[in-house]
mmCIF file of C-alpha atoms and ligand atoms in Angstrom:
data_model
loop_
_atom_site.group_PDB
_atom_site.id
_atom_site.type_symbol
_atom_site.label_atom_id
_atom_site.label_comp_id
_atom_site.label_asym_id
_atom_site.label_seq_id
_atom_site.Cartn_x
_atom_site.Cartn_y
_atom_site.Cartn_z
ATOM 1 C CA MET A 1 154.384 177.071 -121.838
ATOM 2 C CA ARG A 2 152.652 179.061 -124.527
ATOM 3 C CA LEU A 3 150.449 182.158 -124.135
ATOM 4 C CA ALA A 4 148.049 183.082 -126.927
ATOM 5 C CA ALA A 5 146.939 186.655 -127.532
ATOM 6 C CA VAL A 6 143.780 187.173 -129.562
ATOM 7 C CA PRO A 7 142.269 190.566 -130.508
ATOM 8 C CA SER A 8 139.045 191.255 -128.628
ATOM 9 C CA SER A 9 137.325 192.514 -131.765
ATOM 10 C CA ILE A 10 137.931 192.182 -135.472
ATOM 11 C CA PRO A 11 137.043 195.141 -137.709
ATOM 12 C CA ALA A 12 133.816 194.567 -139.661
ATOM 13 C CA GLY A 13 134.430 193.562 -143.268
ATOM 14 C CA GLU A 14 137.991 192.609 -142.393
ATOM 15 C CA VAL A 15 137.786 188.915 -143.056
ATOM 16 C CA ARG A 16 137.076 187.027 -146.281
ATOM 17 C CA PRO A 17 138.700 183.628 -145.717
ATOM 18 C CA PRO A 18 140.611 182.136 -148.658
ATOM 19 C CA SER A 19 138.439 180.135 -151.072
ATOM 20 C CA LYS A 20 139.270 176.517 -152.046
ATOM 21 C CA ASP A 21 141.081 177.546 -155.229
ATOM 22 C CA GLU A 22 143.339 179.971 -153.392
ATOM 23 C CA THR A 23 146.681 178.379 -152.491
ATOM 24 C CA ARG A 24 149.119 179.643 -149.892
ATOM 25 C CA ARG A 25 152.209 181.055 -151.571
ATOM 26 C CA ASN A 26 155.102 183.225 -150.523
ATOM 27 C CA CYS A 27 157.804 185.465 -151.869
ATOM 28 C CA GLY A 28 160.612 187.481 -150.364
ATOM 29 C CA GLY A 29 163.997 189.057 -150.713
ATOM 30 C CA GLU A 30 166.461 191.366 -149.042
ATOM 31 C CA THR A 31 166.001 194.991 -148.064
ATOM 32 C CA MET A 32 167.144 197.514 -145.432
ATOM 33 C CA GLY A 33 169.978 195.241 -144.303
ATOM 34 C CA THR A 34 167.497 192.483 -143.491
ATOM 35 C CA THR A 35 164.938 190.288 -145.239
ATOM 36 C CA TRP A 36 161.332 190.715 -146.325
ATOM 37 C CA ARG A 37 158.707 188.040 -146.773
ATOM 38 C CA VAL A 38 155.089 187.950 -147.859
ATOM 39 C CA ASP A 39 152.774 184.982 -147.292
ATOM 40 C CA LEU A 40 149.530 185.194 -149.214
ATOM 41 C CA HIS A 41 146.598 183.226 -150.517
ATOM 42 C CA SER A 42 146.007 183.492 -154.229
ATOM 43 C CA SER A 43 144.451 181.443 -156.991
ATOM 44 C CA ARG A 44 146.943 182.621 -159.603
ATOM 45 C CA MET A 45 150.538 181.450 -159.659
ATOM 46 C CA GLU A 46 151.547 184.441 -161.843
ATOM 47 C CA SER A 47 150.277 186.937 -159.301
ATOM 48 C CA VAL A 48 153.069 185.947 -156.882
ATOM 49 C CA GLY A 49 155.680 186.927 -159.457
ATOM 50 C CA GLU A 50 153.916 190.244 -160.026
ATOM 51 C CA VAL A 51 153.628 190.829 -156.274
ATOM 52 C CA ARG A 52 157.324 190.046 -155.749
ATOM 53 C CA HIS A 53 158.300 192.436 -158.516
ATOM 54 C CA THR A 54 156.078 195.299 -157.312
ATOM 55 C CA VAL A 55 157.055 194.872 -153.645
ATOM 56 C CA ALA A 56 160.757 194.834 -154.553
ATOM 57 C CA GLU A 57 160.260 198.026 -156.575
ATOM 58 C CA VAL A 58 158.461 199.799 -153.719
ATOM 59 C CA LEU A 59 161.107 198.749 -151.190
ATOM 60 C CA GLU A 60 163.898 199.894 -153.482
ATOM 61 C CA ARG A 61 162.184 203.277 -153.791
ATOM 62 C CA LEU A 62 161.894 203.608 -149.997
ATOM 63 C CA VAL A 63 165.549 202.657 -149.490
ATOM 64 C CA GLY A 64 166.512 205.218 -152.143
ATOM 65 C CA GLN A 65 164.686 207.829 -150.093
ATOM 66 C CA MET A 66 165.348 206.913 -146.492
ATOM 67 C CA SER A 67 168.533 204.897 -146.188
ATOM 68 C CA HIS A 68 170.989 206.238 -143.702
ATOM 69 C CA TYR A 69 173.611 204.059 -145.401
ATOM 70 C CA ARG A 70 173.291 205.438 -148.926
ATOM 71 C CA PRO A 71 174.917 208.832 -149.352
ATOM 72 C CA ASP A 72 172.813 209.434 -152.485
ATOM 73 C CA SER A 73 169.466 208.865 -150.681
ATOM 74 C CA ASP A 74 167.108 211.790 -150.069
ATOM 75 C CA LEU A 75 167.923 211.362 -146.388
ATOM 76 C CA GLY A 76 171.646 211.639 -147.178
ATOM 77 C CA ARG A 77 170.898 214.834 -149.123
ATOM 78 C CA PHE A 78 168.929 216.238 -146.166
ATOM 79 C CA ASN A 79 171.648 215.341 -143.660
ATOM 80 C CA ARG A 80 174.420 216.825 -145.785
ATOM 81 C CA ALA A 81 172.599 220.084 -146.607
ATOM 82 C CA ARG A 82 175.032 222.890 -145.873
ATOM 83 C CA GLY A 83 173.805 225.502 -143.424
ATOM 84 C CA ALA A 84 170.212 226.192 -142.517
ATOM 85 C CA GLN A 85 167.795 225.655 -145.398
ATOM 86 C CA TRP A 86 164.522 224.137 -146.605
ATOM 87 C CA VAL A 87 164.954 220.752 -148.302
ATOM 88 C CA ASN A 88 162.290 219.266 -150.616
ATOM 89 C CA LEU A 89 161.340 215.729 -149.658
ATOM 90 C CA PRO A 90 159.582 212.896 -151.512
ATOM 91 C CA VAL A 91 156.009 212.355 -150.268
ATOM 92 C CA GLU A 92 156.712 209.093 -148.423
ATOM 93 C CA MET A 93 159.766 210.447 -146.632
ATOM 94 C CA PHE A 94 157.811 213.544 -145.637
ATOM 95 C CA HIS A 95 155.168 211.283 -144.065
ATOM 96 C CA VAL A 96 157.792 209.274 -142.144
ATOM 97 C CA LEU A 97 159.452 212.444 -140.846
ATOM 98 C CA ASP A 98 156.065 213.900 -139.899
ATOM 99 C CA THR A 99 155.155 210.720 -137.971
ATOM 100 C CA ALA A 100 158.596 210.550 -136.334
ATOM 101 C CA LEU A 101 158.323 214.154 -135.137
ATOM 102 C CA SER A 102 154.807 213.508 -133.763
ATOM 103 C CA VAL A 103 156.085 210.528 -131.772
ATOM 104 C CA ALA A 104 159.064 212.606 -130.585
ATOM 105 C CA LEU A 105 156.649 215.256 -129.326
ATOM 106 C CA GLU A 106 154.327 212.691 -127.739
ATOM 107 C CA THR A 107 157.195 210.946 -125.934
ATOM 108 C CA GLU A 108 158.841 214.228 -124.914
ATOM 109 C CA GLY A 109 161.853 213.342 -126.989
ATOM 110 C CA ALA A 110 162.445 209.773 -125.748
ATOM 111 C CA PHE A 111 161.911 208.834 -129.373
ATOM 112 C CA ASP A 112 164.227 211.065 -131.387
ATOM 113 C CA PRO A 113 164.828 210.635 -135.130
ATOM 114 C CA THR A 114 167.788 213.051 -135.028
ATOM 115 C CA LEU A 115 170.339 210.894 -133.222
ATOM 116 C CA GLY A 116 172.346 210.097 -136.358
ATOM 117 C CA HIS A 117 175.645 211.466 -135.017
ATOM 118 C CA LEU A 118 175.272 209.687 -131.665
ATOM 119 C CA VAL A 119 174.268 206.413 -133.315
ATOM 120 C CA ASN A 120 177.417 206.652 -135.432
ATOM 121 C CA SER A 121 179.642 207.501 -132.455
ATOM 122 C CA TRP A 122 178.419 204.403 -130.663
ATOM 123 C CA GLY A 123 179.228 202.285 -133.704
ATOM 124 C CA PHE A 124 175.677 201.509 -134.819
ATOM 125 C CA GLY A 125 175.533 203.715 -137.895
ATOM 126 C CA PRO A 126 176.951 203.738 -141.411
ATOM 127 C CA ASN A 127 180.501 204.298 -140.112
ATOM 128 C CA GLY A 128 180.438 200.747 -138.755
ATOM 129 C CA PRO A 129 181.110 199.141 -135.368
ATOM 130 C CA THR A 130 183.622 200.602 -132.932
ATOM 131 C CA GLY A 131 183.400 197.993 -130.153
ATOM 132 C CA THR A 132 184.223 200.606 -127.496
ATOM 133 C CA PRO A 133 182.278 203.544 -126.043
ATOM 134 C CA PRO A 134 183.079 206.928 -127.596
ATOM 135 C CA ASP A 135 184.868 209.547 -125.479
ATOM 136 C CA ALA A 136 182.875 212.088 -123.480
ATOM 137 C CA GLN A 137 183.531 214.837 -126.033
ATOM 138 C CA ALA A 138 181.975 212.787 -128.862
ATOM 139 C CA VAL A 139 178.870 212.161 -126.714
ATOM 140 C CA LEU A 140 178.583 215.880 -125.903
ATOM 141 C CA ASP A 141 179.024 216.738 -129.554
ATOM 142 C CA GLY A 142 176.268 214.263 -130.533
ATOM 143 C CA LEU A 143 173.945 215.683 -127.875
ATOM 144 C CA PHE A 144 174.591 219.173 -129.152
ATOM 145 C CA ARG A 145 173.861 218.186 -132.751
ATOM 146 C CA ARG A 146 170.626 216.282 -132.122
ATOM 147 C CA GLY A 147 167.401 218.269 -132.086
ATOM 148 C CA TRP A 148 164.065 217.019 -133.424
ATOM 149 C CA SER A 149 162.353 220.203 -132.175
ATOM 150 C CA ARG A 150 164.556 222.321 -134.439
ATOM 151 C CA LEU A 151 163.217 220.600 -137.583
ATOM 152 C CA LEU A 152 160.180 222.199 -139.197
ATOM 153 C CA LEU A 153 157.760 220.845 -141.769
ATOM 154 C CA ASP A 154 156.072 222.749 -144.573
ATOM 155 C CA PRO A 155 153.287 220.381 -145.717
ATOM 156 C CA ALA A 156 152.002 222.738 -148.411
ATOM 157 C CA ARG A 157 155.353 222.591 -150.210
ATOM 158 C CA GLY A 158 156.475 219.136 -149.073
ATOM 159 C CA ARG A 159 159.713 220.349 -147.559
ATOM 160 C CA ALA A 160 161.511 220.221 -144.225
ATOM 161 C CA TRP A 161 163.758 222.700 -142.465
ATOM 162 C CA GLN A 162 167.315 221.525 -141.879
ATOM 163 C CA PRO A 163 168.727 223.862 -139.218
ATOM 164 C CA GLY A 164 172.201 222.740 -140.258
ATOM 165 C CA GLY A 165 174.175 219.716 -139.091
ATOM 166 C CA VAL A 166 171.214 217.642 -137.822
ATOM 167 C CA SER A 167 171.524 213.986 -138.819
ATOM 168 C CA VAL A 168 168.185 212.217 -139.229
ATOM 169 C CA ASP A 169 168.133 208.437 -138.695
ATOM 170 C CA PHE A 170 164.978 206.511 -139.596
ATOM 171 C CA SER A 171 166.245 203.075 -138.491
ATOM 172 C CA SER A 172 163.642 202.913 -135.714
ATOM 173 C CA ILE A 173 160.635 203.612 -137.926
ATOM 174 C CA ALA A 174 161.389 202.947 -141.622
ATOM 175 C CA LYS A 175 160.909 199.173 -141.474
ATOM 176 C CA GLY A 176 157.475 199.639 -139.937
ATOM 177 C CA PHE A 177 156.534 202.150 -142.614
ATOM 178 C CA ALA A 178 157.804 199.801 -145.320
ATOM 179 C CA VAL A 179 155.603 196.999 -143.915
ATOM 180 C CA ASP A 180 152.575 199.320 -144.200
ATOM 181 C CA GLN A 181 153.492 200.202 -147.779
ATOM 182 C CA VAL A 182 153.865 196.535 -148.736
ATOM 183 C CA ALA A 183 150.445 195.855 -147.183
ATOM 184 C CA ARG A 184 149.087 198.619 -149.419
ATOM 185 C CA VAL A 185 150.569 196.963 -152.488
ATOM 186 C CA LEU A 186 148.837 193.711 -151.541
ATOM 187 C CA ASP A 187 145.545 195.555 -150.977
ATOM 188 C CA ASP A 188 145.910 197.106 -154.433
ATOM 189 C CA PHE A 189 146.377 193.608 -155.870
ATOM 190 C CA GLY A 190 143.047 192.709 -154.252
ATOM 191 C CA ILE A 191 144.700 190.121 -151.983
ATOM 192 C CA ALA A 192 142.473 189.663 -148.944
ATOM 193 C CA ASN A 193 144.642 187.315 -146.872
ATOM 194 C CA PHE A 194 148.306 187.957 -146.264
ATOM 195 C CA LEU A 195 151.122 188.326 -143.748
ATOM 196 C CA VAL A 196 154.000 190.767 -144.381
ATOM 197 C CA GLU A 197 157.268 190.681 -142.493
ATOM 198 C CA ILE A 198 160.362 192.886 -142.728
ATOM 199 C CA GLY A 199 163.143 192.132 -140.256
ATOM 200 C CA GLY A 200 160.743 190.965 -137.551
ATOM 201 C CA GLU A 201 158.093 193.701 -137.941
ATOM 202 C CA LEU A 202 154.802 192.223 -139.167
ATOM 203 C CA ARG A 203 151.385 193.136 -140.450
ATOM 204 C CA SER A 204 148.534 190.925 -141.580
ATOM 205 C CA ARG A 205 145.183 191.016 -143.255
ATOM 206 C CA GLY A 206 142.416 188.413 -143.168
ATOM 207 C CA VAL A 207 143.130 184.813 -142.200
ATOM 208 C CA LYS A 208 144.770 181.619 -143.433
ATOM 209 C CA SER A 209 142.881 178.761 -145.082
ATOM 210 C CA GLY A 210 140.273 177.140 -142.869
ATOM 211 C CA GLY A 211 139.690 180.559 -141.311
ATOM 212 C CA HIS A 212 142.699 180.171 -138.978
ATOM 213 C CA PRO A 213 144.319 183.419 -137.881
ATOM 214 C CA TRP A 214 147.853 184.367 -138.821
ATOM 215 C CA TRP A 215 149.572 183.263 -135.619
ATOM 216 C CA VAL A 216 152.890 184.975 -135.075
ATOM 217 C CA ALA A 217 155.345 184.281 -132.282
ATOM 218 C CA ILE A 218 156.528 187.379 -130.471
ATOM 219 C CA GLU A 219 160.269 187.785 -130.776
ATOM 220 C CA GLN A 220 162.047 187.151 -127.492
ATOM 221 C CA PRO A 221 165.591 187.841 -126.340
ATOM 222 C CA PRO A 222 167.949 184.916 -126.927
ATOM 223 C CA ASP A 223 168.634 182.668 -123.902
ATOM 224 C CA CYS A 224 164.997 182.976 -122.891
ATOM 225 C CA GLU A 225 164.584 179.186 -122.427
ATOM 226 C CA GLY A 226 161.764 178.191 -120.144
ATOM 227 C CA PHE A 227 160.105 181.538 -120.675
ATOM 228 C CA PRO A 228 156.545 181.281 -122.031
ATOM 229 C CA GLU A 229 156.306 181.645 -125.790
ATOM 230 C CA VAL A 230 153.735 184.319 -126.645
ATOM 231 C CA VAL A 231 151.847 183.964 -129.905
ATOM 232 C CA VAL A 232 149.497 186.600 -131.302
ATOM 233 C CA ALA A 233 146.575 186.109 -133.678
ATOM 234 C CA LEU A 234 147.265 189.043 -135.962
ATOM 235 C CA CYS A 235 144.099 190.086 -137.679
ATOM 236 C CA GLY A 236 144.561 193.264 -139.677
ATOM 237 C CA GLN A 237 147.074 194.544 -137.162
ATOM 238 C CA ALA A 238 150.820 195.055 -136.965
ATOM 239 C CA VAL A 239 153.384 194.029 -134.374
ATOM 240 C CA ALA A 240 156.899 195.374 -133.811
ATOM 241 C CA THR A 241 159.597 194.511 -131.283
ATOM 242 C CA SER A 242 162.620 196.505 -130.156
ATOM 243 C CA GLY A 243 165.319 194.729 -128.198
ATOM 244 C CA ASP A 244 168.694 195.388 -126.624
ATOM 245 C CA TYR A 245 169.976 192.087 -128.087
ATOM 246 C CA ARG A 246 169.379 193.015 -131.717
ATOM 247 C CA ARG A 247 172.570 195.090 -132.057
ATOM 248 C CA TYR A 248 174.991 195.631 -129.209
ATOM 249 C CA PHE A 249 178.576 195.252 -128.094
ATOM 250 C CA MET A 250 180.045 194.203 -124.753
ATOM 251 C CA HIS A 251 182.794 196.277 -123.184
ATOM 252 C CA ASP A 252 184.260 195.664 -119.708
ATOM 253 C CA GLY A 253 181.287 193.426 -118.942
ATOM 254 C CA VAL A 254 178.729 196.117 -119.836
ATOM 255 C CA ARG A 255 176.209 195.695 -122.650
ATOM 256 C CA TYR A 256 175.923 198.722 -124.946
ATOM 257 C CA SER A 257 172.890 198.415 -127.208
ATOM 258 C CA HIS A 258 171.846 200.385 -130.270
ATOM 259 C CA THR A 259 168.957 202.159 -128.533
ATOM 260 C CA ILE A 260 170.188 205.551 -127.362
ATOM 261 C CA ASP A 261 168.672 207.552 -124.532
ATOM 262 C CA PRO A 262 168.543 211.083 -126.000
ATOM 263 C CA ARG A 263 168.773 212.554 -122.493
ATOM 264 C CA THR A 264 172.188 211.054 -121.814
ATOM 265 C CA GLY A 265 173.497 210.437 -125.333
ATOM 266 C CA LYS A 266 174.295 206.877 -124.196
ATOM 267 C CA PRO A 267 172.703 203.469 -124.798
ATOM 268 C CA VAL A 268 169.669 202.911 -122.585
ATOM 269 C CA ARG A 269 170.349 201.390 -119.164
ATOM 270 C CA GLY A 270 167.779 199.645 -117.042
ATOM 271 C CA ASP A 271 166.391 196.142 -117.051
ATOM 272 C CA LEU A 272 164.309 196.098 -120.227
ATOM 273 C CA ALA A 273 165.489 193.593 -122.807
ATOM 274 C CA SER A 274 162.637 194.035 -125.272
ATOM 275 C CA VAL A 275 159.324 195.744 -125.871
ATOM 276 C CA THR A 276 156.649 194.577 -128.301
ATOM 277 C CA VAL A 277 153.790 196.795 -129.441
ATOM 278 C CA ILE A 278 150.657 195.910 -131.403
ATOM 279 C CA HIS A 279 149.032 198.674 -133.447
ATOM 280 C CA ASP A 280 146.905 199.099 -136.564
ATOM 281 C CA GLN A 281 149.826 200.805 -138.284
ATOM 282 C CA CYS A 282 153.234 199.165 -138.341
ATOM 283 C CA ILE A 283 154.965 202.565 -138.546
ATOM 284 C CA LEU A 284 153.558 203.375 -135.091
ATOM 285 C CA ALA A 285 154.129 199.896 -133.651
ATOM 286 C CA ASP A 286 157.782 200.323 -134.719
ATOM 287 C CA ALA A 287 158.214 203.858 -133.358
ATOM 288 C CA TYR A 288 156.405 203.103 -130.082
ATOM 289 C CA SER A 289 158.363 199.922 -129.395
ATOM 290 C CA THR A 290 161.605 201.916 -129.664
ATOM 291 C CA ALA A 291 160.148 204.742 -127.561
ATOM 292 C CA LEU A 292 158.981 202.395 -124.766
ATOM 293 C CA LEU A 293 162.417 200.776 -124.602
ATOM 294 C CA VAL A 294 163.903 204.252 -124.046
ATOM 295 C CA LEU A 295 161.246 205.275 -121.519
ATOM 296 C CA GLY A 296 161.941 202.130 -119.495
ATOM 297 C CA GLU A 297 159.602 199.866 -117.580
ATOM 298 C CA ALA A 298 157.812 202.343 -115.303
ATOM 299 C CA ALA A 299 157.415 205.350 -117.625
ATOM 300 C CA GLY A 300 156.878 203.042 -120.608
ATOM 301 C CA HIS A 301 153.968 201.306 -118.876
ATOM 302 C CA LEU A 302 152.385 204.642 -117.980
ATOM 303 C CA PHE A 303 152.725 205.931 -121.529
ATOM 304 C CA ALA A 304 151.279 202.751 -123.073
ATOM 305 C CA GLU A 305 148.425 202.446 -120.543
ATOM 306 C CA LYS A 306 147.377 206.033 -121.174
ATOM 307 C CA ARG A 307 147.018 205.263 -124.884
ATOM 308 C CA GLN A 308 145.548 201.770 -124.390
ATOM 309 C CA LEU A 309 148.411 200.322 -126.403
ATOM 310 C CA PRO A 310 148.820 196.547 -126.283
ATOM 311 C CA ALA A 311 152.451 196.238 -125.198
ATOM 312 C CA LEU A 312 154.590 193.431 -123.763
ATOM 313 C CA PHE A 313 157.719 194.223 -121.766
ATOM 314 C CA ILE A 314 160.464 191.640 -121.137
ATOM 315 C CA ALA A 315 163.033 192.628 -118.522
ATOM 316 C CA ARG A 316 166.242 191.002 -117.327
ATOM 317 C CA ASP A 317 165.890 189.726 -113.785
ATOM 318 C CA GLY A 318 169.048 188.279 -112.234
ATOM 319 C CA ASN A 319 170.063 185.466 -114.559
ATOM 320 C CA GLY A 320 166.556 185.160 -115.978
ATOM 321 C CA PHE A 321 163.773 187.289 -117.343
ATOM 322 C CA ARG A 322 160.394 188.572 -116.193
ATOM 323 C CA HIS A 323 157.577 189.917 -118.284
ATOM 324 C CA SER A 324 154.750 192.361 -117.831
ATOM 325 C CA CYS A 325 152.140 193.765 -120.147
ATOM 326 C CA THR A 326 149.595 196.539 -120.439
ATOM 327 C CA ARG A 327 145.894 196.029 -119.762
ATOM 328 C CA ALA A 328 145.159 196.122 -123.509
ATOM 329 C CA PHE A 329 147.634 193.261 -124.022
ATOM 330 C CA GLN A 330 146.276 191.359 -121.007
ATOM 331 C CA ASP A 331 142.761 191.644 -122.481
ATOM 332 C CA MET A 332 144.058 189.851 -125.577
ATOM 333 C CA LEU A 333 145.446 187.017 -123.397
ATOM 334 C CA ASP A 334 142.284 186.506 -121.333
HETATM 335 P P1 AMP B 401 164.430 199.743 -133.387
HETATM 336 O O1 AMP B 401 165.112 198.429 -133.639
HETATM 337 O O2 AMP B 401 163.205 199.963 -134.234
HETATM 338 O O3 AMP B 401 164.147 199.972 -131.939
HETATM 339 O O4 AMP B 401 165.422 200.890 -133.862
HETATM 340 C C1 AMP B 401 166.709 201.018 -133.327
HETATM 341 C C2 AMP B 401 167.502 202.006 -134.168
HETATM 342 O O5 AMP B 401 166.911 203.321 -134.038
HETATM 343 C C3 AMP B 401 168.934 202.169 -133.701
HETATM 344 O O6 AMP B 401 169.798 201.286 -134.411
HETATM 345 C C4 AMP B 401 169.234 203.619 -134.056
HETATM 346 O O7 AMP B 401 169.632 203.733 -135.414
HETATM 347 C C5 AMP B 401 167.906 204.314 -133.875
HETATM 348 N N1 AMP B 401 167.709 204.867 -132.530
HETATM 349 C C6 AMP B 401 168.461 204.672 -131.417
HETATM 350 N N2 AMP B 401 167.943 205.321 -130.363
HETATM 351 C C7 AMP B 401 166.815 205.943 -130.804
HETATM 352 C C8 AMP B 401 165.843 206.780 -130.181
HETATM 353 N N3 AMP B 401 165.924 207.109 -128.889
HETATM 354 N N4 AMP B 401 164.814 207.254 -130.947
HETATM 355 C C9 AMP B 401 164.739 206.927 -132.253
HETATM 356 N N5 AMP B 401 165.622 206.157 -132.902
HETATM 357 C C10 AMP B 401 166.657 205.662 -132.193
HETATM 358 MG MG1 MG B 402 161.355 200.769 -133.884
#
């Protein structure tokens, strides 16, 4: 079975379908430990080469700023700053931190960009996999060292306050931001019809030839056979999915996934296997999908309904799965 989700309205001026001389082309590469891909309609073969080059440059710049894995990144510099001090940040990183702190505030800390030490202790950070849960002391230590509310921003001077020892991790938001930045590059090239994807997070503009929407299949947990495939007509919007199957380890029959509940310092428990969010901005689709996975089914639904967010929840149910969605998502299915 297949369910199709279509936006109830398309922003005015959004769509200029590809003309006959515009051919569908694509380019891609590797970034952020995953892959990127752009599908676009263009009349000029050369423009794809230029697009590939510019996108690769932009992504390299973002990785140089925000990679948790590169000690020489601006993020590495922020995390290593000795003692309490202001740290100057590049404009894009400042924006990502600002957005991450807003989502942390909005979700009462369920989304927390300062879990770097905990993420590492659980084997999902730059120190590499451990395969076993950390001891209680390491969890306590990570809980003590997190603290999004202790970071401060100084927009006038483009700097952030490092209270000392806080480890920022942008893995739950940087891909979404990068998708938005790539979409901006394509806008600047004057490309009216495209689909951008980085590691499963997507954003589109316009339509494909013949006026057909960019249909994208929503990522589902593996072993979901027999479960309805959900496809979305992305029209100027972004979609992001967070799942407990993306990175995890099994220990004594328990699944430990890379999404950490900041209240316990441990991987989230509960039935949710994945959450997908649709939003105009991929940075927010990415942050919210992580946040809803932490909040869990009941609180996640409440949060998303209150903000009229289209969101799809897939939960484990015995040996199978069940799904539920918000009213805004249901409206797209009807
Ligand atoms: P995503 O796949 O976008 O849901 O991001 C998951 C990644 O975000 C994990 O690998 C961690 O690096 C980081 N992370 C884990 N828990 C949280 C959380 N509660 N809030 C923000 N980021 C988190
Ligand atoms: Mg995310």
